[in-house]
């Protein structure tokens, strides 16, 4: 079993949960992050742990370390964040992934890539299976992320073909939970914060577009199972919750659970916003014996409690 893990993006939403889970599982973790969208506070529970160390580092620059595995979770994942510096996002996914593949190759370790359902673009196949090649606009405003992640997968599998590197790729579908930033910009955190502050809830477009939301603990369990699976299981493998909701339904659910007085308002649909998204998780069920356990209402409640506390501490309190 790989014991020493370099985890890039460790101060982010998913990276910090994964770092904790790996340390609890007996791994020694070196976290890398440049705090682009992550926060040191996410690592507060790990900083005194002897099995965890942290290096402030931008993965667009090379890094060297002795390790058994390299996990790449470094990349802004929220559309406003990854579009704010689109060329930077492309560099993170190309140069950054290349640097981490080089690190894994030099260390003769396993490389694990956090890929995304965005690989499928605005999909014509529904639900999406891993062999679906996707419908991505290569020159649109989401391309820096979608195409960046696609080239990261291409690099990963070329390292497997040419250098015989052990690799694994997970395609993550919309995941939410505690430690998302208040100003992250993704839909779950936006709606919860708006509801708690009594502000208008901003549904983009007609709200009939769909997403399938996975709670972070379920996702991390699937990732760890894939990471620990037989080296022949490379993925790409979908990990996500196959229960699909419209964005309008999500807004209603958040209002119902928070008891908010917020009103739903419409805002323009961003260009190339996928109309539907739902994972086919047959491969994860078959190879990892994994499926999500936390229903949306339950996961939202845990996430709402987290944001209530963050807003209370920042002095914004509850206006809803
Ligand atoms: P996040 O923005 O919270 O975390 C990304 C982390 O990467 C942050 O800590 C950020 O500071 C760090 N980072 C960004 N650029 C960096 C750089 N150049 N060098 C070092 N660190 C850098 O987002 P997240 O939701 O935790 O996503 C983590 C990974 O999972 C990303 O690769 C993302 O594409 C992937 N993913 C997430 C989701 C999801 O629903 N959360 C879905 C699909 C894929
Ligand atoms: N969305 C919305 N209001 C918001 C933020 C997002 O209606 O305040 C919509 C967005 O247009 C998309 C869906 O919610 O259809 C999911 O958006 P998110 O940015 O969370 O993730 P992604 O589009 O990358 O799946």
mmCIF file with all atom_site columns, N, CA and C and ligand atoms in Angstrom, residues 79 118 142 174 185-187 190-191 194 202-204 209 211 247 269-270 273-274 277, ligand 2:
data_model
loop_
_atom_site.group_PDB
_atom_site.id
_atom_site.type_symbol
_atom_site.label_atom_id
_atom_site.label_alt_id
_atom_site.label_comp_id
_atom_site.label_asym_id
_atom_site.label_entity_id
_atom_site.label_seq_id
_atom_site.pdbx_PDB_ins_code
_atom_site.Cartn_x
_atom_site.Cartn_y
_atom_site.Cartn_z
_atom_site.occupancy
_atom_site.B_iso_or_equiv
_atom_site.pdbx_formal_charge
_atom_site.auth_seq_id
_atom_site.auth_comp_id
_atom_site.auth_asym_id
_atom_site.auth_atom_id
_atom_site.pdbx_PDB_model_num
ATOM   1  N N   . UNK A 1 79  ? -16.975 27.835 -11.400 1.00 0.00 ? 79  UNK A N   1
ATOM   2  C CA  . UNK A 1 79  ? -16.860 28.558 -12.678 1.00 0.00 ? 79  UNK A CA  1
ATOM   3  C C   . UNK A 1 79  ? -16.359 30.002 -12.550 1.00 0.00 ? 79  UNK A C   1
ATOM   4  N N   . UNK A 1 118 ? -17.218 17.624 -15.975 1.00 0.00 ? 118 UNK A N   1
ATOM   5  C CA  . UNK A 1 118 ? -17.160 18.648 -17.037 1.00 0.00 ? 118 UNK A CA  1
ATOM   6  C C   . UNK A 1 118 ? -16.490 18.112 -18.302 1.00 0.00 ? 118 UNK A C   1
ATOM   7  N N   . UNK A 1 142 ? -15.973 28.088 -20.677 1.00 0.00 ? 142 UNK A N   1
ATOM   8  C CA  . UNK A 1 142 ? -15.682 27.002 -19.735 1.00 0.00 ? 142 UNK A CA  1
ATOM   9  C C   . UNK A 1 142 ? -14.503 26.151 -20.194 1.00 0.00 ? 142 UNK A C   1
ATOM   10 N N   . UNK A 1 174 ? -20.665 17.061 -9.267  1.00 0.00 ? 174 UNK A N   1
ATOM   11 C CA  . UNK A 1 174 ? -20.928 18.144 -8.306  1.00 0.00 ? 174 UNK A CA  1
ATOM   12 C C   . UNK A 1 174 ? -20.985 17.693 -6.845  1.00 0.00 ? 174 UNK A C   1
ATOM   13 N N   . UNK A 1 185 ? -19.091 30.649 -5.159  1.00 0.00 ? 185 UNK A N   1
ATOM   14 C CA  . UNK A 1 185 ? -19.774 30.913 -6.434  1.00 0.00 ? 185 UNK A CA  1
ATOM   15 C C   . UNK A 1 185 ? -20.523 29.726 -6.995  1.00 0.00 ? 185 UNK A C   1
ATOM   16 N N   . UNK A 1 186 ? -20.292 28.513 -6.426  1.00 0.00 ? 186 UNK A N   1
ATOM   17 C CA  . UNK A 1 186 ? -21.050 27.356 -6.919  1.00 0.00 ? 186 UNK A CA  1
ATOM   18 C C   . UNK A 1 186 ? -22.449 27.370 -6.318  1.00 0.00 ? 186 UNK A C   1
ATOM   19 N N   . UNK A 1 187 ? -23.333 26.582 -6.922  1.00 0.00 ? 187 UNK A N   1
ATOM   20 C CA  . UNK A 1 187 ? -24.749 26.774 -6.632  1.00 0.00 ? 187 UNK A CA  1
ATOM   21 C C   . UNK A 1 187 ? -25.134 26.446 -5.192  1.00 0.00 ? 187 UNK A C   1
ATOM   22 N N   . UNK A 1 190 ? -23.867 29.199 -2.870  1.00 0.00 ? 190 UNK A N   1
ATOM   23 C CA  . UNK A 1 190 ? -24.601 30.441 -3.152  1.00 0.00 ? 190 UNK A CA  1
ATOM   24 C C   . UNK A 1 190 ? -25.998 30.405 -2.543  1.00 0.00 ? 190 UNK A C   1
ATOM   25 N N   . UNK A 1 191 ? -26.758 29.328 -2.821  1.00 0.00 ? 191 UNK A N   1
ATOM   26 C CA  . UNK A 1 191 ? -28.157 29.272 -2.370  1.00 0.00 ? 191 UNK A CA  1
ATOM   27 C C   . UNK A 1 191 ? -28.240 29.258 -0.843  1.00 0.00 ? 191 UNK A C   1
ATOM   28 N N   . UNK A 1 194 ? -27.284 32.727 0.510   1.00 0.00 ? 194 UNK A N   1
ATOM   29 C CA  . UNK A 1 194 ? -28.372 33.678 0.208   1.00 0.00 ? 194 UNK A CA  1
ATOM   30 C C   . UNK A 1 194 ? -29.570 33.429 1.126   1.00 0.00 ? 194 UNK A C   1
ATOM   31 N N   . UNK A 1 202 ? -30.495 33.308 -6.417  1.00 0.00 ? 202 UNK A N   1
ATOM   32 C CA  . UNK A 1 202 ? -30.244 33.583 -7.838  1.00 0.00 ? 202 UNK A CA  1
ATOM   33 C C   . UNK A 1 202 ? -30.254 32.302 -8.668  1.00 0.00 ? 202 UNK A C   1
ATOM   34 N N   . UNK A 1 203 ? -31.397 31.993 -9.275  1.00 0.00 ? 203 UNK A N   1
ATOM   35 C CA  . UNK A 1 203 ? -31.466 30.839 -10.182 1.00 0.00 ? 203 UNK A CA  1
ATOM   36 C C   . UNK A 1 203 ? -31.090 31.335 -11.579 1.00 0.00 ? 203 UNK A C   1
ATOM   37 N N   . UNK A 1 204 ? -30.074 30.713 -12.165 1.00 0.00 ? 204 UNK A N   1
ATOM   38 C CA  . UNK A 1 204 ? -29.639 31.102 -13.510 1.00 0.00 ? 204 UNK A CA  1
ATOM   39 C C   . UNK A 1 204 ? -30.494 30.370 -14.541 1.00 0.00 ? 204 UNK A C   1
ATOM   40 N N   . UNK A 1 209 ? -32.373 23.211 -15.689 1.00 0.00 ? 209 UNK A N   1
ATOM   41 C CA  . UNK A 1 209 ? -31.138 22.427 -15.883 1.00 0.00 ? 209 UNK A CA  1
ATOM   42 C C   . UNK A 1 209 ? -30.925 21.554 -14.645 1.00 0.00 ? 209 UNK A C   1
ATOM   43 N N   . UNK A 1 211 ? -28.494 18.926 -12.037 1.00 0.00 ? 211 UNK A N   1
ATOM   44 C CA  . UNK A 1 211 ? -27.205 18.474 -11.506 1.00 0.00 ? 211 UNK A CA  1
ATOM   45 C C   . UNK A 1 211 ? -27.510 17.348 -10.520 1.00 0.00 ? 211 UNK A C   1
ATOM   46 N N   . UNK A 1 247 ? -32.211 22.701 -10.817 1.00 0.00 ? 247 UNK A N   1
ATOM   47 C CA  . UNK A 1 247 ? -31.692 23.784 -9.975  1.00 0.00 ? 247 UNK A CA  1
ATOM   48 C C   . UNK A 1 247 ? -32.861 24.494 -9.272  1.00 0.00 ? 247 UNK A C   1
ATOM   49 N N   . UNK A 1 269 ? -28.657 32.667 -17.878 1.00 0.00 ? 269 UNK A N   1
ATOM   50 C CA  . UNK A 1 269 ? -27.913 31.396 -17.851 1.00 0.00 ? 269 UNK A CA  1
ATOM   51 C C   . UNK A 1 269 ? -26.519 31.645 -18.426 1.00 0.00 ? 269 UNK A C   1
ATOM   52 N N   . UNK A 1 270 ? -25.461 31.269 -17.698 1.00 0.00 ? 270 UNK A N   1
ATOM   53 C CA  . UNK A 1 270 ? -24.106 31.461 -18.261 1.00 0.00 ? 270 UNK A CA  1
ATOM   54 C C   . UNK A 1 270 ? -23.931 30.679 -19.572 1.00 0.00 ? 270 UNK A C   1
ATOM   55 N N   . UNK A 1 273 ? -23.576 26.585 -20.205 1.00 0.00 ? 273 UNK A N   1
ATOM   56 C CA  . UNK A 1 273 ? -23.964 25.899 -18.959 1.00 0.00 ? 273 UNK A CA  1
ATOM   57 C C   . UNK A 1 273 ? -24.614 24.556 -19.341 1.00 0.00 ? 273 UNK A C   1
ATOM   58 N N   . UNK A 1 274 ? -24.063 23.424 -18.865 1.00 0.00 ? 274 UNK A N   1
ATOM   59 C CA  . UNK A 1 274 ? -24.654 22.132 -19.247 1.00 0.00 ? 274 UNK A CA  1
ATOM   60 C C   . UNK A 1 274 ? -26.120 22.025 -18.811 1.00 0.00 ? 274 UNK A C   1
ATOM   61 N N   . UNK A 1 277 ? -26.907 16.754 -16.043 1.00 0.00 ? 277 UNK A N   1
ATOM   62 C CA  . UNK A 1 277 ? -25.692 16.037 -15.627 1.00 0.00 ? 277 UNK A CA  1
ATOM   63 C C   . UNK A 1 277 ? -26.070 15.020 -14.556 1.00 0.00 ? 277 UNK A C   1
HETATM 64 N N1  . LIG B 2 .   ? -26.392 28.268 -10.676 1.00 0.00 ? 2   LIG B N1  1
HETATM 65 C C1  . LIG B 2 .   ? -27.486 29.027 -10.321 1.00 0.00 ? 2   LIG B C1  1
HETATM 66 N N2  . LIG B 2 .   ? -27.320 30.023 -9.400  1.00 0.00 ? 2   LIG B N2  1
HETATM 67 C C2  . LIG B 2 .   ? -26.132 30.268 -8.808  1.00 0.00 ? 2   LIG B C2  1
HETATM 68 C C3  . LIG B 2 .   ? -25.007 29.491 -9.158  1.00 0.00 ? 2   LIG B C3  1
HETATM 69 C C4  . LIG B 2 .   ? -25.175 28.500 -10.106 1.00 0.00 ? 2   LIG B C4  1
HETATM 70 O O1  . LIG B 2 .   ? -28.606 28.820 -10.836 1.00 0.00 ? 2   LIG B O1  1
HETATM 71 O O2  . LIG B 2 .   ? -26.078 31.197 -7.956  1.00 0.00 ? 2   LIG B O2  1
HETATM 72 C C5  . LIG B 2 .   ? -26.573 27.175 -11.652 1.00 0.00 ? 2   LIG B C5  1
HETATM 73 C C6  . LIG B 2 .   ? -25.562 27.132 -12.788 1.00 0.00 ? 2   LIG B C6  1
HETATM 74 O O3  . LIG B 2 .   ? -25.979 27.945 -13.859 1.00 0.00 ? 2   LIG B O3  1
HETATM 75 C C7  . LIG B 2 .   ? -25.577 25.642 -13.136 1.00 0.00 ? 2   LIG B C7  1
HETATM 76 C C8  . LIG B 2 .   ? -25.837 24.965 -11.807 1.00 0.00 ? 2   LIG B C8  1
HETATM 77 O O4  . LIG B 2 .   ? -26.404 25.966 -10.951 1.00 0.00 ? 2   LIG B O4  1
HETATM 78 O O5  . LIG B 2 .   ? -26.652 25.369 -14.011 1.00 0.00 ? 2   LIG B O5  1
HETATM 79 C C9  . LIG B 2 .   ? -24.580 24.403 -11.147 1.00 0.00 ? 2   LIG B C9  1
HETATM 80 O O6  . LIG B 2 .   ? -23.631 25.436 -11.113 1.00 0.00 ? 2   LIG B O6  1
HETATM 81 P P1  . LIG B 2 .   ? -22.232 25.295 -10.364 1.00 0.00 ? 2   LIG B P1  1
HETATM 82 O O7  . LIG B 2 .   ? -21.462 26.531 -10.652 1.00 0.00 ? 2   LIG B O7  1
HETATM 83 O O8  . LIG B 2 .   ? -22.459 24.912 -8.961  1.00 0.00 ? 2   LIG B O8  1
HETATM 84 O O9  . LIG B 2 .   ? -21.554 24.022 -11.034 1.00 0.00 ? 2   LIG B O9  1
HETATM 85 P P2  . LIG B 2 .   ? -21.357 23.522 -12.547 1.00 0.00 ? 2   LIG B P2  1
HETATM 86 O O10 . LIG B 2 .   ? -22.094 24.399 -13.510 1.00 0.00 ? 2   LIG B O10 1
HETATM 87 O O11 . LIG B 2 .   ? -19.888 23.570 -12.752 1.00 0.00 ? 2   LIG B O11 1
HETATM 88 O O12 . LIG B 2 .   ? -21.932 22.166 -12.517 1.00 0.00 ? 2   LIG B O12 1
#
